[in-house]
mmCIF file of C-alpha atoms in Angstrom:
data_model
loop_
_atom_site.group_PDB
_atom_site.id
_atom_site.type_symbol
_atom_site.label_atom_id
_atom_site.label_comp_id
_atom_site.label_asym_id
_atom_site.label_seq_id
_atom_site.Cartn_x
_atom_site.Cartn_y
_atom_site.Cartn_z
ATOM 1 C CA MET E 1 28.704 25.685 4.411
ATOM 2 C CA ILE E 2 27.046 22.715 6.171
ATOM 3 C CA LYS E 3 26.764 19.690 4.046
ATOM 4 C CA ARG E 4 23.415 17.860 4.590
ATOM 5 C CA LYS E 5 23.394 14.135 4.863
ATOM 6 C CA LYS E 6 21.396 12.262 2.226
ATOM 7 C CA ARG E 7 18.233 10.886 3.739
ATOM 8 C CA SER E 8 17.961 7.110 4.048
ATOM 9 C CA ILE E 9 15.235 4.691 3.121
ATOM 10 C CA ASN E 10 14.329 4.684 6.874
ATOM 11 C CA TRP E 11 13.183 8.254 6.441
ATOM 12 C CA GLY E 12 10.805 7.514 3.524
ATOM 13 C CA MET E 13 9.457 4.377 5.159
ATOM 14 C CA GLY E 14 8.945 6.273 8.421
ATOM 15 C CA VAL E 15 6.735 8.821 6.603
ATOM 16 C CA ALA E 16 4.754 6.026 4.987
ATOM 17 C CA SER E 17 4.315 4.344 8.455
ATOM 18 C CA LEU E 18 3.096 7.655 9.907
ATOM 19 C CA ALA E 19 0.639 8.013 7.039
ATOM 20 C CA ALA E 20 -0.750 4.532 7.787
ATOM 21 C CA LEU E 21 -1.858 5.729 11.229
ATOM 22 C CA ASN E 22 -4.527 7.924 9.481
ATOM 23 C CA SER E 23 -6.337 4.813 8.150
ATOM 24 C CA TYR E 24 -9.533 3.728 9.795
ATOM 25 C CA CYS E 25 -9.211 0.218 8.436
ATOM 26 C CA GLU E 26 -9.325 -2.504 11.108
ATOM 27 C CA ARG E 27 -7.699 -5.453 9.165
ATOM 28 C CA LYS E 28 -4.683 -3.598 7.871
ATOM 29 C CA GLN E 29 -3.523 0.036 8.040
ATOM 30 C CA VAL E 30 -1.384 0.820 4.975
ATOM 31 C CA GLY E 31 0.490 4.080 4.305
ATOM 32 C CA ALA E 32 2.390 5.486 1.354
ATOM 33 C CA ALA E 33 4.779 8.340 0.761
ATOM 34 C CA ILE E 34 6.035 9.659 -2.509
ATOM 35 C CA THR E 35 9.325 11.510 -2.403
ATOM 36 C CA LYS E 36 11.675 13.288 -4.798
ATOM 37 C CA LYS E 37 15.116 14.574 -3.876
ATOM 38 C CA ASP E 38 14.581 14.318 -0.150
ATOM 39 C CA ARG E 39 11.154 16.035 -0.232
ATOM 40 C CA ILE E 40 7.799 14.579 0.504
ATOM 41 C CA ILE E 41 5.645 15.027 -2.626
ATOM 42 C CA SER E 42 2.456 13.238 -1.463
ATOM 43 C CA THR E 43 1.173 10.847 1.161
ATOM 44 C CA GLY E 44 -1.760 8.479 1.211
ATOM 45 C CA TRP E 45 -3.353 5.752 3.336
ATOM 46 C CA ASN E 46 -6.007 3.098 2.671
ATOM 47 C CA GLY E 47 -9.581 4.229 3.249
ATOM 48 C CA THR E 48 -12.856 5.273 1.805
ATOM 49 C CA PRO E 49 -13.404 8.109 -0.708
ATOM 50 C CA ALA E 50 -14.132 11.610 0.564
ATOM 51 C CA SER E 51 -17.750 12.022 1.782
ATOM 52 C CA HIS E 52 -18.115 8.297 2.544
ATOM 53 C CA ASP E 53 -18.148 6.893 6.075
ATOM 54 C CA ASN E 54 -14.736 5.806 7.352
ATOM 55 C CA CYS E 55 -15.788 2.150 7.769
ATOM 56 C CA CYS E 56 -13.444 0.071 5.517
ATOM 57 C CA GLU E 57 -14.615 -3.470 6.269
ATOM 58 C CA ALA E 58 -17.906 -5.443 6.169
ATOM 59 C CA LEU E 59 -18.637 -8.944 7.422
ATOM 60 C CA CYS E 60 -17.308 -11.565 4.990
ATOM 61 C CA ASP E 61 -20.206 -12.919 2.932
ATOM 62 C CA ARG E 62 -18.601 -16.255 2.333
ATOM 63 C CA CYS E 63 -18.215 -17.250 6.046
ATOM 64 C CA ASN E 64 -20.862 -14.890 7.494
ATOM 65 C CA GLY E 65 -18.268 -13.127 9.644
ATOM 66 C CA THR E 66 -17.104 -16.336 11.404
ATOM 67 C CA GLY E 67 -13.714 -16.547 9.679
ATOM 68 C CA GLN E 68 -14.102 -20.292 9.425
ATOM 69 C CA LYS E 69 -14.017 -22.247 6.193
ATOM 70 C CA LEU E 70 -17.630 -23.426 5.557
ATOM 71 C CA GLU E 71 -16.992 -26.093 2.954
ATOM 72 C CA PRO E 72 -15.154 -29.391 3.769
ATOM 73 C CA TYR E 73 -11.424 -28.984 4.028
ATOM 74 C CA ASN E 74 -8.279 -31.024 4.366
ATOM 75 C CA ASP E 75 -5.762 -28.218 4.523
ATOM 76 C CA ASN E 76 -4.546 -26.269 7.577
ATOM 77 C CA PRO E 77 -5.540 -23.753 8.806
ATOM 78 C CA PRO E 78 -9.249 -24.155 8.337
ATOM 79 C CA SER E 79 -9.912 -20.443 7.796
ATOM 80 C CA CYS E 80 -12.022 -18.711 5.135
ATOM 81 C CA VAL E 81 -10.181 -18.083 1.942
ATOM 82 C CA ASP E 82 -11.897 -14.705 1.285
ATOM 83 C CA CYS E 83 -11.179 -13.064 4.666
ATOM 84 C CA GLY E 84 -8.219 -15.026 5.835
ATOM 85 C CA GLY E 85 -9.940 -15.971 9.044
ATOM 86 C CA THR E 86 -10.696 -12.431 10.217
ATOM 87 C CA GLY E 87 -14.437 -12.550 9.489
ATOM 88 C CA LEU E 88 -14.025 -9.131 7.764
ATOM 89 C CA LYS E 89 -13.653 -8.295 4.122
ATOM 90 C CA SER E 90 -12.638 -4.956 2.588
ATOM 91 C CA LYS E 91 -15.429 -3.008 1.049
ATOM 92 C CA THR E 92 -15.307 -2.462 -2.714
ATOM 93 C CA THR E 93 -15.094 1.353 -2.111
ATOM 94 C CA ILE E 94 -11.628 1.128 -0.485
ATOM 95 C CA ILE E 95 -8.876 3.098 -2.105
ATOM 96 C CA HIS E 96 -5.409 1.743 -1.521
ATOM 97 C CA ALA E 97 -2.675 3.871 0.095
ATOM 98 C CA GLU E 98 -0.518 4.188 -3.010
ATOM 99 C CA ALA E 99 -3.585 5.023 -5.184
ATOM 100 C CA ASN E 100 -4.556 7.730 -2.664
ATOM 101 C CA ALA E 101 -1.081 9.221 -2.768
ATOM 102 C CA ILE E 102 -1.044 9.263 -6.554
ATOM 103 C CA LEU E 103 -4.640 10.672 -6.750
ATOM 104 C CA PHE E 104 -3.785 13.466 -4.243
ATOM 105 C CA ALA E 105 -0.765 14.495 -6.265
ATOM 106 C CA ALA E 106 -2.860 14.581 -9.409
ATOM 107 C CA LYS E 107 -5.527 16.683 -7.709
ATOM 108 C CA GLU E 108 -2.898 19.156 -6.676
ATOM 109 C CA GLY E 109 -1.191 19.180 -10.149
ATOM 110 C CA THR E 110 2.056 17.588 -8.879
ATOM 111 C CA LYS E 111 4.110 15.644 -11.350
ATOM 112 C CA LEU E 112 5.380 12.268 -10.141
ATOM 113 C CA LYS E 113 7.841 11.444 -12.969
ATOM 114 C CA GLY E 114 11.117 10.178 -11.429
ATOM 115 C CA THR E 115 9.841 9.855 -7.858
ATOM 116 C CA THR E 116 10.166 7.127 -5.303
ATOM 117 C CA LEU E 117 7.145 5.522 -3.593
ATOM 118 C CA TYR E 118 7.485 4.088 -0.120
ATOM 119 C CA VAL E 119 4.576 1.895 0.922
ATOM 120 C CA THR E 120 4.056 -0.333 3.972
ATOM 121 C CA MET E 121 2.582 -3.122 1.897
ATOM 122 C CA SER E 122 3.683 -4.169 -1.560
ATOM 123 C CA PRO E 123 1.326 -2.875 -4.398
ATOM 124 C CA CYS E 124 -1.419 -4.910 -5.887
ATOM 125 C CA ALA E 125 -1.630 -5.251 -9.740
ATOM 126 C CA GLU E 126 -4.116 -2.373 -9.977
ATOM 127 C CA CYS E 127 -1.907 0.038 -8.027
ATOM 128 C CA ALA E 128 1.145 -1.208 -9.932
ATOM 129 C CA LYS E 129 -0.584 -0.035 -13.176
ATOM 130 C CA MET E 130 -1.095 3.416 -11.647
ATOM 131 C CA ILE E 131 2.493 3.560 -10.443
ATOM 132 C CA ILE E 132 3.758 2.742 -13.961
ATOM 133 C CA GLN E 133 1.496 5.361 -15.604
ATOM 134 C CA ALA E 134 2.403 8.051 -13.048
ATOM 135 C CA GLY E 135 6.098 7.734 -13.965
ATOM 136 C CA ILE E 136 7.277 6.619 -10.519
ATOM 137 C CA LYS E 137 10.777 5.164 -10.923
ATOM 138 C CA LYS E 138 11.369 3.231 -7.628
ATOM 139 C CA VAL E 139 9.074 1.406 -5.158
ATOM 140 C CA VAL E 140 10.168 0.461 -1.661
ATOM 141 C CA TYR E 141 7.772 -1.740 0.300
ATOM 142 C CA LYS E 142 7.877 -3.049 3.850
ATOM 143 C CA GLU E 143 5.562 -6.030 3.928
ATOM 144 C CA LYS E 144 4.690 -8.321 1.055
ATOM 145 C CA TYR E 145 1.039 -8.470 0.007
ATOM 146 C CA ARG E 146 -0.398 -12.018 -0.303
ATOM 147 C CA LEU E 147 -0.610 -11.564 -4.126
ATOM 148 C CA THR E 148 2.752 -10.692 -5.760
ATOM 149 C CA ASP E 149 1.545 -9.952 -9.325
ATOM 150 C CA GLY E 150 1.904 -6.199 -8.588
ATOM 151 C CA ILE E 151 5.620 -6.612 -7.863
ATOM 152 C CA SER E 152 6.062 -8.682 -11.026
ATOM 153 C CA LEU E 153 4.298 -6.129 -13.113
ATOM 154 C CA LEU E 154 6.546 -3.309 -11.761
ATOM 155 C CA LYS E 155 9.692 -5.292 -12.462
ATOM 156 C CA GLU E 156 8.577 -6.165 -15.983
ATOM 157 C CA SER E 157 8.134 -2.383 -16.526
ATOM 158 C CA LYS E 158 11.734 -1.720 -15.415
ATOM 159 C CA ILE E 159 10.729 -0.024 -12.178
ATOM 160 C CA LYS E 160 13.150 -0.553 -9.336
ATOM 161 C CA VAL E 161 11.466 -2.622 -6.578
ATOM 162 C CA LYS E 162 13.110 -3.175 -3.245
ATOM 163 C CA GLN E 163 11.798 -4.664 0.046
ATOM 164 C CA TYR E 164 12.618 -2.581 3.120
ATOM 165 C CA GLU E 165 14.864 -4.478 5.526
ATOM 166 C CA GLY E 166 14.582 -2.216 8.569
ATOM 167 C CA LYS E 167 12.143 -2.434 11.482
#
């Protein structure tokens, strides 16, 4: 009998990174993969709901799409606080990658208790709440989101959280 090697974190993050390629978002493509016992349970990426156009961003209303800070400033860099200097802001209809993966599993009737979530960007607080309620036991993220309250919430809820250290 051939003994199969246990899959590594690289495998789960690789699936999440591939899922991110499905996103139409210009500012940031984010992907997620939910696994259990070396099987892919669900995948998701950031984007708009079904039947909506695939445009994820709009011009930032604070800087009128310039990316520049309009009010007087003394700090560096002089970029807009809302869009981070990109001139683009995510539409309010965007669904985050981890939420899309959880919602797809729910739509298909797949239980997520005891699973691991791999995501290319750490979860925001709203997604962290969904992760907790779905029963996911471990979250591995690649890049840290600018707000870290989602990570804190997961840790407070005794969910294992780990930053991916590969490429």
